[in-house]
């Protein structure tokens, strides 16, 4: 059986710092541009001896996406894309004192050699496009909130205040861009069968409107199809984290937040609305409050249960059924 060749790549906007080696042998290092030409050069460098290579790199958004796609398409290369927090904690556990790109590449190589390898499956291009649009809309809405706060702070200035007029113009510009991108997102979903039917099922869940559905489907459709509801919950960072040490026991559990913040925030308002307007969800929420849970804890529990409900309506291709979410006691 041939020995496995490993590589760790530290990705930045312009460069790829690479470390590669067989386990227990001398490490080779190289630096390549993070562009199409550099990607081809890196692949030749990794595979020139005919080795089958397992490559590990951090998820750094658009900077890592294109190189991950390029590596994935080569038949002798398997790719693992890792949460940057996992690499950071791994470095802390190894008492890493210095931080440079070559050192980080060696750390990622060591991670690849020692930790279980989970192959990366690239999501469809349409899903990535939808994800880019919905995340951009969220950024624009956050900017709109900031501008509205600035305008409110100038409420007592004269109506001819040039700054207030400029803020109003900017707010209108942001609203136009948001509406334009949301129309693009809806048109994309309606044109792709992979997204359209799940989108309609998602909208059958009380509390999830079209805007929230676009954000949620953009994040969940990028995940591997064989993931379970608890894995979705962990991916969203909504999994409860127990904390017991020494005499500090029975402490309140907090969610880990080690996951996709875009999905987590997209679920909050639908959960809040469903708790008020859907009888089964409200009964579940009221039961938790009666047991002594704080309102925010109960909302988070509803968010977790909504993920289970989404998995159910997609898996069985059925609209939302409140009794399956929580059956109200007779």
mmCIF file of C-alpha atoms in Angstrom:
data_model
loop_
_atom_site.group_PDB
_atom_site.id
_atom_site.type_symbol
_atom_site.label_atom_id
_atom_site.label_comp_id
_atom_site.label_asym_id
_atom_site.label_seq_id
_atom_site.Cartn_x
_atom_site.Cartn_y
_atom_site.Cartn_z
ATOM 1 C CA UNK A 1 0.000 0.000 0.000
ATOM 2 C CA UNK A 2 1.460 3.372 -1.048
ATOM 3 C CA UNK A 3 2.201 5.871 1.642
ATOM 4 C CA UNK A 4 -0.104 8.873 1.751
ATOM 5 C CA UNK A 5 1.282 12.278 0.879
ATOM 6 C CA UNK A 6 -0.125 15.160 2.906
ATOM 7 C CA UNK A 7 -0.230 18.896 2.377
ATOM 8 C CA UNK A 8 -1.296 21.889 4.453
ATOM 9 C CA UNK A 9 -2.119 25.200 2.780
ATOM 10 C CA UNK A 10 -2.313 28.583 4.482
ATOM 11 C CA UNK A 11 -4.573 30.726 2.299
ATOM 12 C CA UNK A 12 -4.440 34.510 2.048
ATOM 13 C CA UNK A 13 -5.838 36.979 -0.463
ATOM 14 C CA UNK A 14 -2.777 36.895 -2.724
ATOM 15 C CA UNK A 15 -0.620 33.891 -1.775
ATOM 16 C CA UNK A 16 -0.781 30.220 -0.859
ATOM 17 C CA UNK A 17 1.878 29.030 1.589
ATOM 18 C CA UNK A 18 2.185 25.270 1.265
ATOM 19 C CA UNK A 19 3.826 22.553 3.361
ATOM 20 C CA UNK A 20 3.861 18.929 2.166
ATOM 21 C CA UNK A 21 5.370 15.656 3.386
ATOM 22 C CA UNK A 22 4.947 11.976 4.034
ATOM 23 C CA UNK A 23 4.362 11.228 7.712
ATOM 24 C CA UNK A 24 7.685 11.312 9.557
ATOM 25 C CA UNK A 25 9.680 12.616 6.605
ATOM 26 C CA UNK A 26 11.194 15.973 5.699
ATOM 27 C CA UNK A 27 8.714 18.761 5.022
ATOM 28 C CA UNK A 28 8.839 20.588 1.688
ATOM 29 C CA UNK A 29 7.537 24.138 1.558
ATOM 30 C CA UNK A 30 6.508 26.384 -1.306
ATOM 31 C CA UNK A 31 4.692 29.624 -2.053
ATOM 32 C CA UNK A 32 2.259 30.194 -4.915
ATOM 33 C CA UNK A 33 0.023 32.996 -6.103
ATOM 34 C CA UNK A 34 -3.647 32.667 -5.230
ATOM 35 C CA UNK A 35 -4.863 32.900 -8.815
ATOM 36 C CA UNK A 36 -5.611 30.462 -11.626
ATOM 37 C CA UNK A 37 -1.952 30.327 -12.762
ATOM 38 C CA UNK A 38 -0.762 29.758 -9.195
ATOM 39 C CA UNK A 39 -3.355 27.034 -8.666
ATOM 40 C CA UNK A 40 -2.106 25.112 -11.700
ATOM 41 C CA UNK A 41 1.502 25.490 -10.537
ATOM 42 C CA UNK A 42 0.583 24.230 -7.068
ATOM 43 C CA UNK A 43 -1.189 21.160 -8.462
ATOM 44 C CA UNK A 44 1.854 20.307 -10.609
ATOM 45 C CA UNK A 45 4.117 20.747 -7.560
ATOM 46 C CA UNK A 46 1.984 18.448 -5.420
ATOM 47 C CA UNK A 47 1.473 15.684 -7.988
ATOM 48 C CA UNK A 48 4.724 15.701 -9.975
ATOM 49 C CA UNK A 49 5.886 12.432 -8.373
ATOM 50 C CA UNK A 50 2.541 10.718 -8.968
ATOM 51 C CA UNK A 51 1.524 10.698 -5.323
ATOM 52 C CA UNK A 52 -2.074 10.649 -4.165
ATOM 53 C CA UNK A 53 -2.344 13.732 -1.967
ATOM 54 C CA UNK A 54 -4.608 14.659 0.931
ATOM 55 C CA UNK A 55 -4.754 18.446 1.214
ATOM 56 C CA UNK A 56 -6.014 20.413 4.184
ATOM 57 C CA UNK A 57 -6.832 24.129 4.134
ATOM 58 C CA UNK A 58 -8.860 26.575 6.200
ATOM 59 C CA UNK A 59 -12.246 27.903 5.153
ATOM 60 C CA UNK A 60 -11.486 31.544 4.428
ATOM 61 C CA UNK A 61 -14.458 32.467 2.258
ATOM 62 C CA UNK A 62 -13.757 33.467 -1.348
ATOM 63 C CA UNK A 63 -10.000 33.293 -0.827
ATOM 64 C CA UNK A 64 -10.095 29.527 -0.234
ATOM 65 C CA UNK A 65 -13.063 28.601 -2.427
ATOM 66 C CA UNK A 66 -11.390 28.760 -5.835
ATOM 67 C CA UNK A 67 -8.302 26.805 -4.787
ATOM 68 C CA UNK A 68 -10.527 24.201 -3.121
ATOM 69 C CA UNK A 69 -12.470 23.798 -6.394
ATOM 70 C CA UNK A 70 -9.252 23.544 -8.413
ATOM 71 C CA UNK A 71 -7.758 20.884 -6.126
ATOM 72 C CA UNK A 72 -11.021 18.924 -5.919
ATOM 73 C CA UNK A 73 -11.145 18.520 -9.704
ATOM 74 C CA UNK A 74 -7.790 16.681 -9.805
ATOM 75 C CA UNK A 75 -8.180 12.909 -9.615
ATOM 76 C CA UNK A 76 -5.102 12.388 -7.410
ATOM 77 C CA UNK A 77 -6.030 15.022 -4.819
ATOM 78 C CA UNK A 78 -8.558 14.912 -1.997
ATOM 79 C CA UNK A 79 -9.408 18.111 -0.151
ATOM 80 C CA UNK A 80 -10.477 18.785 3.429
ATOM 81 C CA UNK A 81 -11.728 22.296 4.262
ATOM 82 C CA UNK A 82 -11.502 22.977 8.004
ATOM 83 C CA UNK A 83 -13.089 25.555 10.285
ATOM 84 C CA UNK A 84 -10.341 28.091 11.124
ATOM 85 C CA UNK A 85 -11.224 27.774 14.822
ATOM 86 C CA UNK A 86 -10.237 24.103 14.731
ATOM 87 C CA UNK A 87 -6.784 25.007 13.397
ATOM 88 C CA UNK A 88 -6.399 27.852 15.910
ATOM 89 C CA UNK A 89 -7.264 25.604 18.859
ATOM 90 C CA UNK A 90 -4.944 22.918 17.482
ATOM 91 C CA UNK A 91 -2.138 25.492 17.435
ATOM 92 C CA UNK A 92 -2.882 26.519 21.045
ATOM 93 C CA UNK A 93 -2.784 22.862 22.111
ATOM 94 C CA UNK A 94 0.705 22.584 20.556
ATOM 95 C CA UNK A 95 1.902 25.746 22.328
ATOM 96 C CA UNK A 96 2.524 27.505 19.034
ATOM 97 C CA UNK A 97 4.305 30.763 19.902
ATOM 98 C CA UNK A 98 5.092 32.253 16.511
ATOM 99 C CA UNK A 99 2.619 33.011 13.762
ATOM 100 C CA UNK A 100 3.783 33.385 10.173
ATOM 101 C CA UNK A 101 2.267 32.011 6.985
ATOM 102 C CA UNK A 102 4.934 29.261 6.544
ATOM 103 C CA UNK A 103 4.550 28.229 10.200
ATOM 104 C CA UNK A 104 0.766 28.137 9.814
ATOM 105 C CA UNK A 105 1.138 25.940 6.719
ATOM 106 C CA UNK A 106 3.240 23.456 8.727
ATOM 107 C CA UNK A 107 0.619 23.504 11.490
ATOM 108 C CA UNK A 108 -2.156 22.749 9.005
ATOM 109 C CA UNK A 109 -0.016 19.931 7.560
ATOM 110 C CA UNK A 110 0.380 18.442 11.031
ATOM 111 C CA UNK A 111 -3.386 18.728 11.539
ATOM 112 C CA UNK A 112 -3.980 16.888 8.248
ATOM 113 C CA UNK A 113 -1.638 14.054 9.255
ATOM 114 C CA UNK A 114 -3.072 13.532 12.723
ATOM 115 C CA UNK A 115 -6.797 14.281 12.531
ATOM 116 C CA UNK A 116 -9.576 12.304 10.781
ATOM 117 C CA UNK A 117 -9.827 13.273 7.130
ATOM 118 C CA UNK A 118 -13.276 14.523 6.035
ATOM 119 C CA UNK A 119 -13.409 15.017 2.240
ATOM 120 C CA UNK A 120 -14.882 18.315 1.058
ATOM 121 C CA UNK A 121 -17.845 18.171 -1.296
ATOM 122 C CA UNK A 122 -18.252 21.382 -3.319
ATOM 123 C CA UNK A 123 -21.795 22.785 -3.333
ATOM 124 C CA UNK A 124 -23.500 23.571 -6.664
ATOM 125 C CA UNK A 125 -22.500 26.856 -8.269
ATOM 126 C CA UNK A 126 -26.096 28.146 -8.053
ATOM 127 C CA UNK A 127 -26.113 27.605 -4.288
ATOM 128 C CA UNK A 128 -22.866 29.524 -3.894
ATOM 129 C CA UNK A 129 -24.282 32.339 -6.017
ATOM 130 C CA UNK A 130 -27.441 32.490 -3.885
ATOM 131 C CA UNK A 131 -25.344 32.421 -0.725
ATOM 132 C CA UNK A 132 -23.272 35.330 -1.972
ATOM 133 C CA UNK A 133 -26.406 37.379 -2.742
ATOM 134 C CA UNK A 134 -28.142 36.723 0.590
ATOM 135 C CA UNK A 135 -25.025 37.461 2.619
ATOM 136 C CA UNK A 136 -24.566 40.699 0.684
ATOM 137 C CA UNK A 137 -28.181 41.660 1.421
ATOM 138 C CA UNK A 138 -27.544 41.067 5.138
ATOM 139 C CA UNK A 139 -24.526 43.378 4.968
ATOM 140 C CA UNK A 140 -26.558 46.094 3.256
ATOM 141 C CA UNK A 141 -29.342 45.799 5.822
ATOM 142 C CA UNK A 142 -26.841 46.182 8.653
ATOM 143 C CA UNK A 143 -25.507 49.310 6.945
ATOM 144 C CA UNK A 144 -29.066 50.618 6.581
ATOM 145 C CA UNK A 145 -29.641 50.196 10.315
ATOM 146 C CA UNK A 146 -26.475 52.147 11.073
ATOM 147 C CA UNK A 147 -27.525 54.959 8.754
ATOM 148 C CA UNK A 148 -30.989 55.105 10.308
ATOM 149 C CA UNK A 149 -29.372 55.426 13.724
ATOM 150 C CA UNK A 150 -27.216 58.269 12.413
ATOM 151 C CA UNK A 151 -30.325 59.972 11.038
ATOM 152 C CA UNK A 152 -32.158 59.551 14.339
ATOM 153 C CA UNK A 153 -29.212 61.196 16.127
ATOM 154 C CA UNK A 154 -29.705 64.247 13.886
ATOM 155 C CA UNK A 155 -33.474 64.445 14.453
ATOM 156 C CA UNK A 156 -33.222 67.882 16.077
ATOM 157 C CA UNK A 157 -31.193 69.493 13.288
ATOM 158 C CA UNK A 158 -32.839 71.786 10.701
ATOM 159 C CA UNK A 159 -34.615 70.107 7.786
ATOM 160 C CA UNK A 160 -32.044 71.685 5.479
ATOM 161 C CA UNK A 161 -29.148 69.961 7.268
ATOM 162 C CA UNK A 162 -26.931 68.696 4.387
ATOM 163 C CA UNK A 163 -25.662 65.731 6.416
ATOM 164 C CA UNK A 164 -29.197 64.532 7.206
ATOM 165 C CA UNK A 165 -30.137 64.906 3.540
ATOM 166 C CA UNK A 166 -27.099 62.872 2.511
ATOM 167 C CA UNK A 167 -27.971 60.142 5.024
ATOM 168 C CA UNK A 168 -31.538 59.968 3.663
ATOM 169 C CA UNK A 169 -30.203 59.670 0.127
ATOM 170 C CA UNK A 170 -27.843 56.895 1.196
ATOM 171 C CA UNK A 171 -30.661 55.021 2.968
ATOM 172 C CA UNK A 172 -32.781 55.195 -0.198
ATOM 173 C CA UNK A 173 -29.819 53.970 -2.245
ATOM 174 C CA UNK A 174 -29.336 51.031 0.138
ATOM 175 C CA UNK A 175 -33.024 50.135 -0.038
ATOM 176 C CA UNK A 176 -32.909 50.114 -3.835
ATOM 177 C CA UNK A 177 -29.879 47.825 -3.830
ATOM 178 C CA UNK A 178 -31.478 45.492 -1.285
ATOM 179 C CA UNK A 179 -34.660 45.210 -3.358
ATOM 180 C CA UNK A 180 -32.637 44.599 -6.527
ATOM 181 C CA UNK A 181 -30.582 41.797 -4.953
ATOM 182 C CA UNK A 182 -33.636 40.180 -3.355
ATOM 183 C CA UNK A 183 -35.335 40.087 -6.767
ATOM 184 C CA UNK A 184 -32.186 38.463 -8.196
ATOM 185 C CA UNK A 185 -32.207 35.865 -5.397
ATOM 186 C CA UNK A 186 -35.884 34.982 -5.932
ATOM 187 C CA UNK A 187 -35.376 34.716 -9.690
ATOM 188 C CA UNK A 188 -32.391 32.405 -9.152
ATOM 189 C CA UNK A 189 -34.358 30.141 -6.810
ATOM 190 C CA UNK A 190 -37.323 29.976 -9.186
ATOM 191 C CA UNK A 191 -35.064 29.036 -12.112
ATOM 192 C CA UNK A 192 -33.228 26.171 -10.369
ATOM 193 C CA UNK A 193 -35.242 23.050 -9.552
ATOM 194 C CA UNK A 194 -32.687 22.052 -6.917
ATOM 195 C CA UNK A 195 -33.717 25.158 -4.946
ATOM 196 C CA UNK A 196 -37.308 25.907 -5.945
ATOM 197 C CA UNK A 197 -39.179 22.984 -4.375
ATOM 198 C CA UNK A 198 -37.227 23.135 -1.066
ATOM 199 C CA UNK A 199 -37.900 26.896 -1.037
ATOM 200 C CA UNK A 200 -41.664 26.319 -1.297
ATOM 201 C CA UNK A 201 -41.548 23.731 1.499
ATOM 202 C CA UNK A 202 -39.552 26.127 3.626
ATOM 203 C CA UNK A 203 -42.153 28.866 3.160
ATOM 204 C CA UNK A 204 -44.836 26.492 4.502
ATOM 205 C CA UNK A 205 -43.248 26.759 7.959
ATOM 206 C CA UNK A 206 -44.956 29.503 10.035
ATOM 207 C CA UNK A 207 -42.600 32.379 10.767
ATOM 208 C CA UNK A 208 -40.470 31.792 7.671
ATOM 209 C CA UNK A 209 -41.248 34.315 4.972
ATOM 210 C CA UNK A 210 -39.621 34.588 1.571
ATOM 211 C CA UNK A 211 -36.738 36.760 2.773
ATOM 212 C CA UNK A 212 -35.865 34.412 5.656
ATOM 213 C CA UNK A 213 -36.349 31.385 3.405
ATOM 214 C CA UNK A 214 -33.805 32.727 0.922
ATOM 215 C CA UNK A 215 -31.215 33.183 3.680
ATOM 216 C CA UNK A 216 -31.862 29.759 5.207
ATOM 217 C CA UNK A 217 -31.881 27.793 1.955
ATOM 218 C CA UNK A 218 -28.676 29.517 0.837
ATOM 219 C CA UNK A 219 -26.860 28.211 3.921
ATOM 220 C CA UNK A 220 -28.437 24.756 4.266
ATOM 221 C CA UNK A 221 -28.265 23.822 0.566
ATOM 222 C CA UNK A 222 -24.476 24.168 0.689
ATOM 223 C CA UNK A 223 -24.200 21.346 3.246
ATOM 224 C CA UNK A 224 -23.646 17.649 2.413
ATOM 225 C CA UNK A 225 -26.934 15.860 1.765
ATOM 226 C CA UNK A 226 -26.269 13.108 4.302
ATOM 227 C CA UNK A 227 -26.056 15.409 7.327
ATOM 228 C CA UNK A 228 -28.506 14.693 10.165
ATOM 229 C CA UNK A 229 -30.598 17.273 12.080
ATOM 230 C CA UNK A 230 -28.232 17.221 15.108
ATOM 231 C CA UNK A 231 -25.350 17.889 12.706
ATOM 232 C CA UNK A 232 -27.283 20.842 11.288
ATOM 233 C CA UNK A 233 -27.775 22.132 14.824
ATOM 234 C CA UNK A 234 -24.037 21.841 15.523
ATOM 235 C CA UNK A 235 -23.213 23.480 12.184
ATOM 236 C CA UNK A 236 -25.369 26.455 13.188
ATOM 237 C CA UNK A 237 -23.611 26.700 16.561
ATOM 238 C CA UNK A 238 -26.912 26.094 18.372
ATOM 239 C CA UNK A 239 -25.760 22.978 20.220
ATOM 240 C CA UNK A 240 -25.817 23.343 24.032
ATOM 241 C CA UNK A 241 -22.367 23.293 25.590
ATOM 242 C CA UNK A 242 -22.225 21.668 29.049
ATOM 243 C CA UNK A 243 -19.811 23.245 31.496
ATOM 244 C CA UNK A 244 -18.989 21.311 34.662
ATOM 245 C CA UNK A 245 -15.659 21.533 36.417
ATOM 246 C CA UNK A 246 -14.789 20.796 40.034
ATOM 247 C CA UNK A 247 -17.462 22.228 42.285
ATOM 248 C CA UNK A 248 -18.941 24.250 39.433
ATOM 249 C CA UNK A 249 -21.751 21.919 38.432
ATOM 250 C CA UNK A 250 -25.279 22.417 37.128
ATOM 251 C CA UNK A 251 -24.299 25.683 35.502
ATOM 252 C CA UNK A 252 -26.686 27.051 32.846
ATOM 253 C CA UNK A 253 -25.860 25.681 29.429
ATOM 254 C CA UNK A 254 -24.979 28.111 26.681
ATOM 255 C CA UNK A 255 -24.908 27.453 22.968
ATOM 256 C CA UNK A 256 -21.482 26.819 21.492
ATOM 257 C CA UNK A 257 -21.734 29.456 18.699
ATOM 258 C CA UNK A 258 -19.066 27.341 16.968
ATOM 259 C CA UNK A 259 -20.716 27.293 13.608
ATOM 260 C CA UNK A 260 -22.399 29.211 10.816
ATOM 261 C CA UNK A 261 -23.430 32.599 12.202
ATOM 262 C CA UNK A 262 -25.350 33.431 9.004
ATOM 263 C CA UNK A 263 -27.646 30.441 9.514
ATOM 264 C CA UNK A 264 -27.974 31.144 13.227
ATOM 265 C CA UNK A 265 -29.062 34.738 12.718
ATOM 266 C CA UNK A 266 -31.403 33.768 9.858
ATOM 267 C CA UNK A 267 -33.329 31.463 12.212
ATOM 268 C CA UNK A 268 -33.852 33.969 15.037
ATOM 269 C CA UNK A 269 -36.704 36.107 13.661
ATOM 270 C CA UNK A 270 -38.639 33.114 12.218
ATOM 271 C CA UNK A 271 -38.454 31.440 15.636
ATOM 272 C CA UNK A 272 -39.626 34.622 17.358
ATOM 273 C CA UNK A 273 -42.574 35.048 14.968
ATOM 274 C CA UNK A 274 -43.548 31.360 15.127
ATOM 275 C CA UNK A 275 -43.630 31.510 18.939
ATOM 276 C CA UNK A 276 -46.299 34.204 18.681
ATOM 277 C CA UNK A 277 -48.368 33.049 15.727
ATOM 278 C CA UNK A 278 -48.260 29.243 15.452
ATOM 279 C CA UNK A 279 -50.127 27.377 18.164
ATOM 280 C CA UNK A 280 -47.902 24.297 18.295
ATOM 281 C CA UNK A 281 -44.710 26.328 18.412
ATOM 282 C CA UNK A 282 -46.253 28.642 21.026
ATOM 283 C CA UNK A 283 -47.297 25.642 23.151
ATOM 284 C CA UNK A 284 -43.740 24.276 22.977
ATOM 285 C CA UNK A 285 -42.329 27.690 23.924
ATOM 286 C CA UNK A 286 -44.811 28.084 26.820
ATOM 287 C CA UNK A 287 -43.905 24.617 28.133
ATOM 288 C CA UNK A 288 -40.235 25.597 28.306
ATOM 289 C CA UNK A 289 -41.063 28.878 30.070
ATOM 290 C CA UNK A 290 -43.208 26.960 32.591
ATOM 291 C CA UNK A 291 -40.207 24.731 33.293
ATOM 292 C CA UNK A 292 -38.148 27.770 34.268
ATOM 293 C CA UNK A 293 -36.362 28.518 31.004
ATOM 294 C CA UNK A 294 -35.610 32.137 30.254
ATOM 295 C CA UNK A 295 -37.296 33.583 27.139
ATOM 296 C CA UNK A 296 -34.065 33.671 25.138
ATOM 297 C CA UNK A 297 -33.273 30.056 26.087
ATOM 298 C CA UNK A 298 -36.730 29.017 24.908
ATOM 299 C CA UNK A 299 -36.300 30.922 21.621
ATOM 300 C CA UNK A 300 -32.989 29.130 21.007
ATOM 301 C CA UNK A 301 -34.693 25.786 21.677
ATOM 302 C CA UNK A 302 -37.341 26.715 19.083
ATOM 303 C CA UNK A 303 -34.560 27.593 16.612
ATOM 304 C CA UNK A 304 -33.058 24.131 17.108
ATOM 305 C CA UNK A 305 -36.450 22.494 16.649
ATOM 306 C CA UNK A 306 -37.076 24.560 13.516
ATOM 307 C CA UNK A 307 -33.926 23.067 11.988
ATOM 308 C CA UNK A 308 -35.333 19.605 12.697
ATOM 309 C CA UNK A 309 -38.621 20.689 11.078
ATOM 310 C CA UNK A 310 -36.812 21.993 7.977
ATOM 311 C CA UNK A 311 -34.917 18.720 7.659
ATOM 312 C CA UNK A 312 -38.249 16.869 7.895
ATOM 313 C CA UNK A 313 -40.145 18.875 5.266
ATOM 314 C CA UNK A 314 -37.209 18.584 2.860
ATOM 315 C CA UNK A 315 -36.503 14.902 3.473
ATOM 316 C CA UNK A 316 -40.150 13.776 3.153
ATOM 317 C CA UNK A 317 -41.159 16.528 0.676
ATOM 318 C CA UNK A 318 -44.122 17.597 2.783
ATOM 319 C CA UNK A 319 -45.418 20.905 4.062
ATOM 320 C CA UNK A 320 -45.042 21.831 7.722
ATOM 321 C CA UNK A 321 -47.217 19.907 10.191
ATOM 322 C CA UNK A 322 -47.545 21.600 13.592
ATOM 323 C CA UNK A 323 -48.381 18.327 15.361
ATOM 324 C CA UNK A 324 -45.068 16.872 14.225
ATOM 325 C CA UNK A 325 -43.258 19.919 15.623
ATOM 326 C CA UNK A 326 -44.985 19.579 19.009
ATOM 327 C CA UNK A 327 -48.283 17.841 19.761
ATOM 328 C CA UNK A 328 -50.355 19.941 22.123
ATOM 329 C CA UNK A 329 -51.525 17.853 25.116
ATOM 330 C CA UNK A 330 -55.258 17.162 25.025
#
